[in-house]
Amino acid sequence: MIDETDRRIVNTLQDGFPLASRPFAIKARELGIDENDLISRVARLRASGVVTRFGPFLNAENFGGGFCLCAMSVPQDKWATAVDLVNAQPEVAHNYRREHRLNMWFVLAVEDRDEIAGVARRIETATGLAVLLFPKEREYFLDMRVSA
Amino acid sequence: MSGRERSLDALDRAILEATQAGLPIVPEPYKAIAEHVGASEVEVLARLQAMLDRGVVRRIGFAPNHYKLGLTCNGMTVWDVDDDKVDALGEIVGVLDFVTHCYRRPRHLPDWPYNLFAMAHGRTRAEVLDKRARILELLGAACRSSDILFSTEILKKTGMRLARRAREEASCSD
């Protein structure tokens, strides 16, 4: 379980982490707790999986790379194998099960946007299932933050 | 020559590789990275700031697990919207406070007629369905059909990983 202080930490650190010699000390002061307390809480939030990532978030599009949302329709008897095969690809940044005939939705993140089609073909060959590509044609607004 | 070679040099890459599994959770995390990559702390800080300024790094911070925060319901709402109205309506849907991302994407006819995707989070399905209803009101007659795909499990969430040079070369020779 996470307490009120943990929630404040999650909300504050979604917005940004300082580039400074003692960044935890700066954030701890803002939160009104001490540096060691913040460090041990961040370590615990990370270890328990409340925070899945802590660090720089790359925008691949600004160095020649790209992202692509993909979907597959995976029959139940092939589900476990398909999860293993798809997740084993380093280009798969995240993968969600969804309630739909298209039941597996994942995002490919590549350093060279020309690689997307090839990675999708590799997954089709490995799984024997079709991969539908849903590249972003336009982004309207992006605010990944949620309120904890 | 690809874009990444123009904008990421060896030290940039080394810093990103050293941090992509996460920043060290120690009082002086950038000093720890500096020691790992063989640069000074000042240089690591300057490089990260420059990558933020160039947009190579979107931000530095947390990605929370929505499920563990009690936001157990995540619905990807999808909409078939008139092509000549989708951009204007997408801008309106995208700024709704409960929509975390909103994109126009290609249709896959005949099975997939939807061209507008908006992600909505909530504590219950009823809450997310209520959000879907609010989006529908905004779209009005420009929307021909829609669906919602609730997520039931996170199968992977690692974020983008930079490829190691060796692996890249191996995959090129496949």
PDB file of C-alpha atoms in Angstrom:
ATOM      1  CA  MET A   1       0.000   0.000   0.000  1.00  0.00           C
ATOM      2  CA  ILE A   2       1.123   3.551  -0.619  1.00  0.00           C
ATOM      3  CA  ASP A   3       0.436   6.414   1.754  1.00  0.00           C
ATOM      4  CA  GLU A   4      -0.342  10.075   1.202  1.00  0.00           C
ATOM      5  CA  THR A   5       3.342  11.061   1.044  1.00  0.00           C
ATOM      6  CA  ASP A   6       3.980   8.393  -1.599  1.00  0.00           C
ATOM      7  CA  ARG A   7       1.111   9.792  -3.676  1.00  0.00           C
ATOM      8  CA  ARG A   8       2.550  13.292  -3.446  1.00  0.00           C
ATOM      9  CA  ILE A   9       5.934  11.920  -4.525  1.00  0.00           C
ATOM     10  CA  VAL A  10       4.423  10.130  -7.532  1.00  0.00           C
ATOM     11  CA  ASN A  11       2.569  13.270  -8.594  1.00  0.00           C
ATOM     12  CA  THR A  12       5.579  15.545  -8.162  1.00  0.00           C
ATOM     13  CA  LEU A  13       8.130  13.295  -9.843  1.00  0.00           C
ATOM     14  CA  GLN A  14       5.934  12.694 -12.890  1.00  0.00           C
ATOM     15  CA  ASP A  15       6.406  16.368 -13.655  1.00  0.00           C
ATOM     16  CA  GLY A  16      10.154  16.229 -13.646  1.00  0.00           C
ATOM     17  CA  PHE A  17      13.310  15.444 -11.771  1.00  0.00           C
ATOM     18  CA  PRO A  18      15.949  18.186 -11.419  1.00  0.00           C
ATOM     19  CA  LEU A  19      19.230  18.182 -13.258  1.00  0.00           C
ATOM     20  CA  ALA A  20      21.423  19.080 -10.308  1.00  0.00           C
ATOM     21  CA  SER A  21      24.062  17.513  -8.134  1.00  0.00           C
ATOM     22  CA  ARG A  22      21.623  16.655  -5.334  1.00  0.00           C
ATOM     23  CA  PRO A  23      18.250  16.305  -7.083  1.00  0.00           C
ATOM     24  CA  PHE A  24      16.613  14.275  -4.288  1.00  0.00           C
ATOM     25  CA  ALA A  25      17.524  16.993  -1.787  1.00  0.00           C
ATOM     26  CA  ILE A  26      15.817  19.629  -3.973  1.00  0.00           C
ATOM     27  CA  LYS A  27      12.629  17.578  -4.376  1.00  0.00           C
ATOM     28  CA  ALA A  28      12.631  16.559  -0.717  1.00  0.00           C
ATOM     29  CA  ARG A  29      12.639  20.221   0.297  1.00  0.00           C
ATOM     30  CA  GLU A  30       9.658  20.904  -1.993  1.00  0.00           C
ATOM     31  CA  LEU A  31       7.800  17.966  -0.477  1.00  0.00           C
ATOM     32  CA  GLY A  32       8.716  18.900   3.083  1.00  0.00           C
ATOM     33  CA  ILE A  33      10.451  15.606   3.850  1.00  0.00           C
ATOM     34  CA  ASP A  34      14.121  14.789   4.218  1.00  0.00           C
ATOM     35  CA  GLU A  35      16.405  13.579   1.474  1.00  0.00           C
ATOM     36  CA  ASN A  36      16.988  10.110   2.919  1.00  0.00           C
ATOM     37  CA  ASP A  37      13.271   9.559   3.404  1.00  0.00           C
ATOM     38  CA  LEU A  38      12.626  10.517  -0.237  1.00  0.00           C
ATOM     39  CA  ILE A  39      15.393   8.220  -1.485  1.00  0.00           C
ATOM     40  CA  SER A  40      14.118   5.234   0.471  1.00  0.00           C
ATOM     41  CA  ARG A  41      10.530   5.884  -0.611  1.00  0.00           C
ATOM     42  CA  VAL A  42      11.534   6.178  -4.287  1.00  0.00           C
ATOM     43  CA  ALA A  43      13.479   2.916  -3.998  1.00  0.00           C
ATOM     44  CA  ARG A  44      10.444   1.236  -2.447  1.00  0.00           C
ATOM     45  CA  LEU A  45       8.017   2.619  -5.066  1.00  0.00           C
ATOM     46  CA  ARG A  46      10.342   1.359  -7.775  1.00  0.00           C
ATOM     47  CA  ALA A  47      10.860  -2.083  -6.173  1.00  0.00           C
ATOM     48  CA  SER A  48       7.133  -2.603  -5.592  1.00  0.00           C
ATOM     49  CA  GLY A  49       6.307  -1.665  -9.168  1.00  0.00           C
ATOM     50  CA  VAL A  50       4.145   1.379  -8.332  1.00  0.00           C
ATOM     51  CA  VAL A  51       6.682   3.240 -10.449  1.00  0.00           C
ATOM     52  CA  THR A  52       7.587   1.270 -13.559  1.00  0.00           C
ATOM     53  CA  ARG A  53      10.324   3.617 -14.761  1.00  0.00           C
ATOM     54  CA  PHE A  54      12.363   6.395 -13.261  1.00  0.00           C
ATOM     55  CA  GLY A  55      14.733   8.329 -15.476  1.00  0.00           C
ATOM     56  CA  PRO A  56      14.923  10.017 -18.871  1.00  0.00           C
ATOM     57  CA  PHE A  57      12.041   9.372 -21.298  1.00  0.00           C
ATOM     58  CA  LEU A  58      13.244   9.342 -24.863  1.00  0.00           C
ATOM     59  CA  ASN A  59      11.445  10.926 -27.752  1.00  0.00           C
ATOM     60  CA  ALA A  60      12.773   8.748 -30.541  1.00  0.00           C
ATOM     61  CA  GLU A  61      11.237  10.960 -33.224  1.00  0.00           C
ATOM     62  CA  ASN A  62      13.738  13.648 -32.383  1.00  0.00           C
ATOM     63  CA  PHE A  63      16.740  11.483 -33.222  1.00  0.00           C
ATOM     64  CA  GLY A  64      15.522   9.677 -36.324  1.00  0.00           C
ATOM     65  CA  GLY A  65      13.560   6.973 -34.552  1.00  0.00           C
ATOM     66  CA  GLY A  66       9.894   6.286 -34.282  1.00  0.00           C
ATOM     67  CA  PHE A  67       7.037   4.574 -32.509  1.00  0.00           C
ATOM     68  CA  CYS A  68       4.221   2.491 -33.901  1.00  0.00           C
ATOM     69  CA  LEU A  69       1.142   1.083 -32.217  1.00  0.00           C
ATOM     70  CA  CYS A  70       0.459  -2.474 -33.380  1.00  0.00           C
ATOM     71  CA  ALA A  71      -2.342  -4.942 -32.779  1.00  0.00           C
ATOM     72  CA  MET A  72      -2.795  -8.672 -33.146  1.00  0.00           C
ATOM     73  CA  SER A  73      -5.707 -11.048 -32.856  1.00  0.00           C
ATOM     74  CA  VAL A  74      -4.288 -13.941 -30.826  1.00  0.00           C
ATOM     75  CA  PRO A  75      -6.275 -17.160 -30.397  1.00  0.00           C
ATOM     76  CA  GLN A  76      -6.518 -18.345 -26.768  1.00  0.00           C
ATOM     77  CA  ASP A  77      -4.478 -21.498 -27.372  1.00  0.00           C
ATOM     78  CA  LYS A  78      -1.587 -19.449 -28.764  1.00  0.00           C
ATOM     79  CA  TRP A  79      -1.789 -16.700 -26.163  1.00  0.00           C
ATOM     80  CA  ALA A  80       1.079 -17.638 -23.828  1.00  0.00           C
ATOM     81  CA  THR A  81       3.480 -18.342 -26.693  1.00  0.00           C
ATOM     82  CA  ALA A  82       2.581 -15.109 -28.458  1.00  0.00           C
ATOM     83  CA  VAL A  83       3.130 -13.065 -25.268  1.00  0.00           C
ATOM     84  CA  ASP A  84       6.609 -14.586 -24.885  1.00  0.00           C
ATOM     85  CA  LEU A  85       7.538 -14.062 -28.525  1.00  0.00           C
ATOM     86  CA  VAL A  86       6.297 -10.468 -28.691  1.00  0.00           C
ATOM     87  CA  ASN A  87       7.740  -9.420 -25.321  1.00  0.00           C
ATOM     88  CA  ALA A  88      11.107 -10.940 -26.232  1.00  0.00           C
ATOM     89  CA  GLN A  89      11.552  -8.314 -28.965  1.00  0.00           C
ATOM     90  CA  PRO A  90      13.624  -5.457 -27.515  1.00  0.00           C
ATOM     91  CA  GLU A  91      11.741  -3.005 -29.762  1.00  0.00           C
ATOM     92  CA  VAL A  92       8.475  -3.747 -27.921  1.00  0.00           C
ATOM     93  CA  ALA A  93       8.286  -0.903 -25.378  1.00  0.00           C
ATOM     94  CA  HIS A  94       4.957  -1.911 -23.881  1.00  0.00           C
ATOM     95  CA  ASN A  95       2.258  -4.433 -24.465  1.00  0.00           C
ATOM     96  CA  TYR A  96      -1.313  -4.608 -23.184  1.00  0.00           C
ATOM     97  CA  ARG A  97      -4.029  -7.238 -23.280  1.00  0.00           C
ATOM     98  CA  ARG A  98      -7.360  -5.722 -24.289  1.00  0.00           C
ATOM     99  CA  GLU A  99     -10.902  -7.030 -24.521  1.00  0.00           C
ATOM    100  CA  HIS A 100     -11.525  -7.172 -28.239  1.00  0.00           C
ATOM    101  CA  ARG A 101     -11.024  -9.538 -31.152  1.00  0.00           C
ATOM    102  CA  LEU A 102      -7.749  -7.584 -31.527  1.00  0.00           C
ATOM    103  CA  ASN A 103      -6.632  -8.593 -28.045  1.00  0.00           C
ATOM    104  CA  MET A 104      -2.913  -7.753 -27.996  1.00  0.00           C
ATOM    105  CA  TRP A 105      -1.805  -4.115 -28.423  1.00  0.00           C
ATOM    106  CA  PHE A 106       1.850  -3.188 -28.277  1.00  0.00           C
ATOM    107  CA  VAL A 107       4.092  -0.262 -29.158  1.00  0.00           C
ATOM    108  CA  LEU A 108       7.294  -0.631 -31.157  1.00  0.00           C
ATOM    109  CA  ALA A 109      10.016   1.918 -30.395  1.00  0.00           C
ATOM    110  CA  VAL A 110      12.908   1.927 -32.862  1.00  0.00           C
ATOM    111  CA  GLU A 111      15.974   4.081 -33.354  1.00  0.00           C
ATOM    112  CA  ASP A 112      15.503   4.263 -37.103  1.00  0.00           C
ATOM    113  CA  ARG A 113      11.916   4.638 -38.192  1.00  0.00           C
ATOM    114  CA  ASP A 114      12.536   2.529 -41.299  1.00  0.00           C
ATOM    115  CA  GLU A 115      12.955  -0.503 -39.010  1.00  0.00           C
ATOM    116  CA  ILE A 116       9.268  -0.645 -37.999  1.00  0.00           C
ATOM    117  CA  ALA A 117       8.026  -2.703 -40.940  1.00  0.00           C
ATOM    118  CA  GLY A 118      10.876  -5.202 -40.512  1.00  0.00           C
ATOM    119  CA  VAL A 119      10.231  -5.710 -36.800  1.00  0.00           C
ATOM    120  CA  ALA A 120       6.521  -6.230 -37.491  1.00  0.00           C
ATOM    121  CA  ARG A 121       7.372  -8.830 -40.142  1.00  0.00           C
ATOM    122  CA  ARG A 122       9.724 -10.577 -37.703  1.00  0.00           C
ATOM    123  CA  ILE A 123       6.862 -10.821 -35.181  1.00  0.00           C
ATOM    124  CA  GLU A 124       4.482 -12.127 -37.871  1.00  0.00           C
ATOM    125  CA  THR A 125       6.988 -14.794 -38.864  1.00  0.00           C
ATOM    126  CA  ALA A 126       7.675 -15.813 -35.259  1.00  0.00           C
ATOM    127  CA  THR A 127       4.009 -16.004 -34.220  1.00  0.00           C
ATOM    128  CA  GLY A 128       2.336 -16.950 -37.493  1.00  0.00           C
ATOM    129  CA  LEU A 129      -0.186 -14.165 -36.828  1.00  0.00           C
ATOM    130  CA  ALA A 130      -0.921 -10.927 -38.692  1.00  0.00           C
ATOM    131  CA  VAL A 131       0.303  -7.653 -37.157  1.00  0.00           C
ATOM    132  CA  LEU A 132      -1.817  -4.571 -37.919  1.00  0.00           C
ATOM    133  CA  LEU A 133       0.112  -1.288 -37.867  1.00  0.00           C
ATOM    134  CA  PHE A 134      -1.465   1.859 -36.474  1.00  0.00           C
ATOM    135  CA  PRO A 135       1.199   4.524 -36.959  1.00  0.00           C
ATOM    136  CA  LYS A 136       0.377   7.907 -35.505  1.00  0.00           C
ATOM    137  CA  GLU A 137      -0.716  10.260 -38.278  1.00  0.00           C
ATOM    138  CA  ARG A 138      -1.279  13.161 -35.944  1.00  0.00           C
ATOM    139  CA  GLU A 139      -0.904  13.750 -32.205  1.00  0.00           C
ATOM    140  CA  TYR A 140      -3.474  16.070 -30.687  1.00  0.00           C
ATOM    141  CA  PHE A 141      -2.234  16.431 -27.158  1.00  0.00           C
ATOM    142  CA  LEU A 142       0.010  14.435 -24.928  1.00  0.00           C
ATOM    143  CA  ASP A 143      -0.145  14.487 -21.187  1.00  0.00           C
ATOM    144  CA  MET A 144       1.026  11.173 -19.793  1.00  0.00           C
ATOM    145  CA  ARG A 145       0.623  12.269 -16.210  1.00  0.00           C
ATOM    146  CA  VAL A 146      -2.128  10.854 -14.047  1.00  0.00           C
ATOM    147  CA  SER A 147      -3.111  11.976 -10.591  1.00  0.00           C
ATOM    148  CA  ALA A 148      -2.037   9.432  -7.955  1.00  0.00           C
TER     149      ALA A 148
ATOM    150  CA  MET B   1      23.622   9.011 -42.584  1.00  0.00           C
ATOM    151  CA  SER B   2      20.677   8.656 -40.292  1.00  0.00           C
ATOM    152  CA  GLY B   3      19.216  11.288 -37.977  1.00  0.00           C
ATOM    153  CA  ARG B   4      20.410   9.560 -34.857  1.00  0.00           C
ATOM    154  CA  GLU B   5      24.050   9.778 -35.935  1.00  0.00           C
ATOM    155  CA  ARG B   6      23.593  13.482 -36.472  1.00  0.00           C
ATOM    156  CA  SER B   7      22.100  14.095 -33.075  1.00  0.00           C
ATOM    157  CA  LEU B   8      23.399  11.441 -30.654  1.00  0.00           C
ATOM    158  CA  ASP B   9      27.131  11.095 -30.243  1.00  0.00           C
ATOM    159  CA  ALA B  10      28.961   8.377 -28.320  1.00  0.00           C
ATOM    160  CA  LEU B  11      28.748  10.152 -24.960  1.00  0.00           C
ATOM    161  CA  ASP B  12      25.015  10.919 -25.390  1.00  0.00           C
ATOM    162  CA  ARG B  13      24.407   7.258 -26.162  1.00  0.00           C
ATOM    163  CA  ALA B  14      26.531   6.082 -23.237  1.00  0.00           C
ATOM    164  CA  ILE B  15      24.571   8.320 -20.849  1.00  0.00           C
ATOM    165  CA  LEU B  16      21.214   7.151 -22.193  1.00  0.00           C
ATOM    166  CA  GLU B  17      22.283   3.513 -22.089  1.00  0.00           C
ATOM    167  CA  ALA B  18      23.456   3.940 -18.501  1.00  0.00           C
ATOM    168  CA  THR B  19      20.106   5.454 -17.463  1.00  0.00           C
ATOM    169  CA  GLN B  20      17.533   3.554 -19.479  1.00  0.00           C
ATOM    170  CA  ALA B  21      17.046   0.896 -16.821  1.00  0.00           C
ATOM    171  CA  GLY B  22      16.580   3.786 -14.391  1.00  0.00           C
ATOM    172  CA  LEU B  23      18.488   6.553 -12.644  1.00  0.00           C
ATOM    173  CA  PRO B  24      20.558   5.325  -9.698  1.00  0.00           C
ATOM    174  CA  ILE B  25      18.521   5.949  -6.535  1.00  0.00           C
ATOM    175  CA  VAL B  26      21.369   7.538  -4.567  1.00  0.00           C
ATOM    176  CA  PRO B  27      21.946  11.109  -3.304  1.00  0.00           C
ATOM    177  CA  GLU B  28      24.118  12.026  -6.315  1.00  0.00           C
ATOM    178  CA  PRO B  29      22.699   9.991  -9.215  1.00  0.00           C
ATOM    179  CA  TYR B  30      24.352  12.002 -12.010  1.00  0.00           C
ATOM    180  CA  LYS B  31      27.748  11.608 -10.373  1.00  0.00           C
ATOM    181  CA  ALA B  32      27.199   7.842 -10.344  1.00  0.00           C
ATOM    182  CA  ILE B  33      26.366   7.939 -14.073  1.00  0.00           C
ATOM    183  CA  ALA B  34      29.395  10.132 -14.739  1.00  0.00           C
ATOM    184  CA  GLU B  35      31.669   7.591 -13.070  1.00  0.00           C
ATOM    185  CA  HIS B  36      30.063   4.816 -15.098  1.00  0.00           C
ATOM    186  CA  VAL B  37      30.557   6.541 -18.467  1.00  0.00           C
ATOM    187  CA  GLY B  38      33.923   8.113 -17.660  1.00  0.00           C
ATOM    188  CA  ALA B  39      32.858  11.763 -17.855  1.00  0.00           C
ATOM    189  CA  SER B  40      32.500  14.505 -15.263  1.00  0.00           C
ATOM    190  CA  GLU B  41      29.246  15.127 -13.424  1.00  0.00           C
ATOM    191  CA  VAL B  42      29.091  18.635 -14.916  1.00  0.00           C
ATOM    192  CA  GLU B  43      29.360  17.210 -18.404  1.00  0.00           C
ATOM    193  CA  VAL B  44      26.653  14.591 -17.777  1.00  0.00           C
ATOM    194  CA  LEU B  45      24.304  17.300 -16.475  1.00  0.00           C
ATOM    195  CA  ALA B  46      25.078  19.524 -19.484  1.00  0.00           C
ATOM    196  CA  ARG B  47      24.504  16.668 -21.954  1.00  0.00           C
ATOM    197  CA  LEU B  48      21.173  15.722 -20.378  1.00  0.00           C
ATOM    198  CA  GLN B  49      20.065  19.371 -20.393  1.00  0.00           C
ATOM    199  CA  ALA B  50      21.044  19.658 -24.071  1.00  0.00           C
ATOM    200  CA  MET B  51      19.084  16.495 -24.913  1.00  0.00           C
ATOM    201  CA  LEU B  52      16.044  17.908 -23.076  1.00  0.00           C
ATOM    202  CA  ASP B  53      16.416  21.152 -25.038  1.00  0.00           C
ATOM    203  CA  ARG B  54      16.651  19.276 -28.355  1.00  0.00           C
ATOM    204  CA  GLY B  55      13.649  17.117 -27.422  1.00  0.00           C
ATOM    205  CA  VAL B  56      15.663  13.881 -27.611  1.00  0.00           C
ATOM    206  CA  VAL B  57      14.673  13.430 -23.973  1.00  0.00           C
ATOM    207  CA  ARG B  58      11.023  14.322 -23.420  1.00  0.00           C
ATOM    208  CA  ARG B  59      11.347  14.588 -19.642  1.00  0.00           C
ATOM    209  CA  ILE B  60      13.131  13.059 -16.659  1.00  0.00           C
ATOM    210  CA  GLY B  61      10.887  11.566 -14.007  1.00  0.00           C
ATOM    211  CA  PHE B  62       8.495   8.785 -13.046  1.00  0.00           C
ATOM    212  CA  ALA B  63       6.219   6.555 -15.079  1.00  0.00           C
ATOM    213  CA  PRO B  64       3.655   5.215 -12.633  1.00  0.00           C
ATOM    214  CA  ASN B  65       1.854   1.909 -12.891  1.00  0.00           C
ATOM    215  CA  HIS B  66      -1.742   3.052 -13.324  1.00  0.00           C
ATOM    216  CA  TYR B  67      -3.100  -0.215 -11.959  1.00  0.00           C
ATOM    217  CA  LYS B  68      -1.172   0.046  -8.701  1.00  0.00           C
ATOM    218  CA  LEU B  69      -2.442   3.598  -8.210  1.00  0.00           C
ATOM    219  CA  GLY B  70      -5.991   2.287  -8.289  1.00  0.00           C
ATOM    220  CA  LEU B  71      -6.603   3.426 -11.868  1.00  0.00           C
ATOM    221  CA  THR B  72      -7.409  -0.150 -12.732  1.00  0.00           C
ATOM    222  CA  CYS B  73      -9.577   0.783 -15.676  1.00  0.00           C
ATOM    223  CA  ASN B  74      -7.944   1.865 -18.865  1.00  0.00           C
ATOM    224  CA  GLY B  75     -10.150   2.182 -21.891  1.00  0.00           C
ATOM    225  CA  MET B  76      -8.835   2.867 -25.352  1.00  0.00           C
ATOM    226  CA  THR B  77     -11.772   4.652 -26.959  1.00  0.00           C
ATOM    227  CA  VAL B  78     -11.788   4.517 -30.755  1.00  0.00           C
ATOM    228  CA  TRP B  79     -13.949   6.563 -33.104  1.00  0.00           C
ATOM    229  CA  ASP B  80     -14.841   6.673 -36.773  1.00  0.00           C
ATOM    230  CA  VAL B  81     -14.896  10.402 -37.444  1.00  0.00           C
ATOM    231  CA  ASP B  82     -15.416  12.256 -40.742  1.00  0.00           C
ATOM    232  CA  ASP B  83     -12.006  12.837 -42.314  1.00  0.00           C
ATOM    233  CA  ASP B  84     -12.645  16.537 -42.820  1.00  0.00           C
ATOM    234  CA  LYS B  85     -13.634  17.054 -39.177  1.00  0.00           C
ATOM    235  CA  VAL B  86     -11.271  14.683 -37.340  1.00  0.00           C
ATOM    236  CA  ASP B  87      -8.420  17.163 -36.817  1.00  0.00           C
ATOM    237  CA  ALA B  88     -10.583  19.931 -35.367  1.00  0.00           C
ATOM    238  CA  LEU B  89     -12.397  17.454 -33.109  1.00  0.00           C
ATOM    239  CA  GLY B  90      -9.180  15.670 -32.135  1.00  0.00           C
ATOM    240  CA  GLU B  91      -7.818  18.942 -30.752  1.00  0.00           C
ATOM    241  CA  ILE B  92     -10.925  19.306 -28.581  1.00  0.00           C
ATOM    242  CA  VAL B  93     -10.870  15.706 -27.316  1.00  0.00           C
ATOM    243  CA  GLY B  94      -7.104  15.813 -26.728  1.00  0.00           C
ATOM    244  CA  VAL B  95      -7.298  18.565 -24.121  1.00  0.00           C
ATOM    245  CA  LEU B  96      -9.933  16.826 -21.971  1.00  0.00           C
ATOM    246  CA  ASP B  97      -8.341  16.336 -18.567  1.00  0.00           C
ATOM    247  CA  PHE B  98      -9.151  12.601 -18.449  1.00  0.00           C
ATOM    248  CA  VAL B  99      -7.658  11.838 -21.868  1.00  0.00           C
ATOM    249  CA  THR B 100      -3.939  11.033 -21.572  1.00  0.00           C
ATOM    250  CA  HIS B 101      -3.235  10.701 -25.256  1.00  0.00           C
ATOM    251  CA  CYS B 102      -5.175  11.312 -28.416  1.00  0.00           C
ATOM    252  CA  TYR B 103      -4.080  10.406 -31.933  1.00  0.00           C
ATOM    253  CA  ARG B 104      -5.314  10.109 -35.480  1.00  0.00           C
ATOM    254  CA  ARG B 105      -4.347   6.721 -36.932  1.00  0.00           C
ATOM    255  CA  PRO B 106      -5.127   4.833 -40.156  1.00  0.00           C
ATOM    256  CA  ARG B 107      -8.281   2.741 -40.543  1.00  0.00           C
ATOM    257  CA  HIS B 108      -8.028  -0.946 -41.482  1.00  0.00           C
ATOM    258  CA  LEU B 109     -11.223  -1.474 -43.451  1.00  0.00           C
ATOM    259  CA  PRO B 110     -13.527  -3.318 -43.337  1.00  0.00           C
ATOM    260  CA  ASP B 111     -12.805  -4.614 -39.823  1.00  0.00           C
ATOM    261  CA  TRP B 112     -11.431  -1.467 -38.260  1.00  0.00           C
ATOM    262  CA  PRO B 113     -13.215   1.754 -39.288  1.00  0.00           C
ATOM    263  CA  TYR B 114     -11.802   3.888 -36.457  1.00  0.00           C
ATOM    264  CA  ASN B 115      -9.415   6.766 -37.125  1.00  0.00           C
ATOM    265  CA  LEU B 116      -9.401   8.637 -33.779  1.00  0.00           C
ATOM    266  CA  PHE B 117      -7.922   7.063 -30.633  1.00  0.00           C
ATOM    267  CA  ALA B 118      -8.289   8.581 -27.151  1.00  0.00           C
ATOM    268  CA  MET B 119      -7.028   6.873 -23.994  1.00  0.00           C
ATOM    269  CA  ALA B 120      -9.148   7.287 -20.865  1.00  0.00           C
ATOM    270  CA  HIS B 121      -8.276   6.145 -17.337  1.00  0.00           C
ATOM    271  CA  GLY B 122     -10.505   5.624 -14.316  1.00  0.00           C
ATOM    272  CA  ARG B 123     -11.054   3.704 -11.115  1.00  0.00           C
ATOM    273  CA  THR B 124     -14.065   1.764 -12.400  1.00  0.00           C
ATOM    274  CA  ARG B 125     -15.468   0.766 -15.770  1.00  0.00           C
ATOM    275  CA  ALA B 126     -18.522   2.923 -15.078  1.00  0.00           C
ATOM    276  CA  GLU B 127     -16.234   5.939 -14.680  1.00  0.00           C
ATOM    277  CA  VAL B 128     -14.468   5.216 -17.968  1.00  0.00           C
ATOM    278  CA  LEU B 129     -17.781   4.591 -19.772  1.00  0.00           C
ATOM    279  CA  ASP B 130     -18.987   7.958 -18.488  1.00  0.00           C
ATOM    280  CA  LYS B 131     -15.876   9.550 -20.009  1.00  0.00           C
ATOM    281  CA  ARG B 132     -16.590   7.791 -23.283  1.00  0.00           C
ATOM    282  CA  ALA B 133     -20.102   9.272 -23.229  1.00  0.00           C
ATOM    283  CA  ARG B 134     -18.641  12.750 -22.745  1.00  0.00           C
ATOM    284  CA  ILE B 135     -16.350  12.290 -25.762  1.00  0.00           C
ATOM    285  CA  LEU B 136     -19.335  11.099 -27.813  1.00  0.00           C
ATOM    286  CA  GLU B 137     -21.232  14.278 -26.941  1.00  0.00           C
ATOM    287  CA  LEU B 138     -18.337  16.377 -28.226  1.00  0.00           C
ATOM    288  CA  LEU B 139     -18.012  14.416 -31.459  1.00  0.00           C
ATOM    289  CA  GLY B 140     -21.749  14.505 -32.183  1.00  0.00           C
ATOM    290  CA  ALA B 141     -22.885  13.682 -35.695  1.00  0.00           C
ATOM    291  CA  ALA B 142     -19.325  13.673 -37.084  1.00  0.00           C
ATOM    292  CA  CYS B 143     -18.870  10.271 -35.401  1.00  0.00           C
ATOM    293  CA  ARG B 144     -20.340   7.300 -37.280  1.00  0.00           C
ATOM    294  CA  SER B 145     -19.392   4.514 -34.865  1.00  0.00           C
ATOM    295  CA  SER B 146     -17.150   3.846 -31.895  1.00  0.00           C
ATOM    296  CA  ASP B 147     -15.845   1.163 -29.585  1.00  0.00           C
ATOM    297  CA  ILE B 148     -13.925   0.894 -26.328  1.00  0.00           C
ATOM    298  CA  LEU B 149     -11.143  -1.586 -25.623  1.00  0.00           C
ATOM    299  CA  PHE B 150     -10.575  -2.099 -21.903  1.00  0.00           C
ATOM    300  CA  SER B 151      -7.124  -3.274 -20.934  1.00  0.00           C
ATOM    301  CA  THR B 152      -7.104  -6.348 -18.732  1.00  0.00           C
ATOM    302  CA  GLU B 153      -3.375  -6.869 -18.196  1.00  0.00           C
ATOM    303  CA  ILE B 154      -0.040  -5.084 -18.644  1.00  0.00           C
ATOM    304  CA  LEU B 155       2.065  -7.630 -20.506  1.00  0.00           C
ATOM    305  CA  LYS B 156       5.195  -5.471 -20.764  1.00  0.00           C
ATOM    306  CA  LYS B 157       6.167  -1.929 -19.855  1.00  0.00           C
ATOM    307  CA  THR B 158       9.854  -1.186 -20.227  1.00  0.00           C
ATOM    308  CA  GLY B 159       9.800   1.892 -22.428  1.00  0.00           C
ATOM    309  CA  MET B 160      12.180   2.464 -25.279  1.00  0.00           C
ATOM    310  CA  ARG B 161      15.544   0.707 -25.107  1.00  0.00           C
ATOM    311  CA  LEU B 162      18.526   1.813 -27.120  1.00  0.00           C
ATOM    312  CA  ALA B 163      19.977  -1.074 -29.046  1.00  0.00           C
ATOM    313  CA  ARG B 164      23.529  -2.085 -28.281  1.00  0.00           C
ATOM    314  CA  ARG B 165      25.758  -1.721 -31.310  1.00  0.00           C
ATOM    315  CA  ALA B 166      26.533  -5.438 -31.346  1.00  0.00           C
ATOM    316  CA  ARG B 167      22.888  -6.451 -31.375  1.00  0.00           C
ATOM    317  CA  GLU B 168      22.105  -3.921 -34.077  1.00  0.00           C
ATOM    318  CA  GLU B 169      24.771  -5.387 -36.296  1.00  0.00           C
ATOM    319  CA  ALA B 170      23.522  -8.903 -35.592  1.00  0.00           C
ATOM    320  CA  SER B 171      19.958  -7.971 -36.513  1.00  0.00           C
ATOM    321  CA  CYS B 172      21.122  -6.288 -39.721  1.00  0.00           C
ATOM    322  CA  SER B 173      22.689  -9.543 -40.869  1.00  0.00           C
ATOM    323  CA  ASP B 174      19.523 -11.598 -40.197  1.00  0.00           C
TER     324      ASP B 174
END
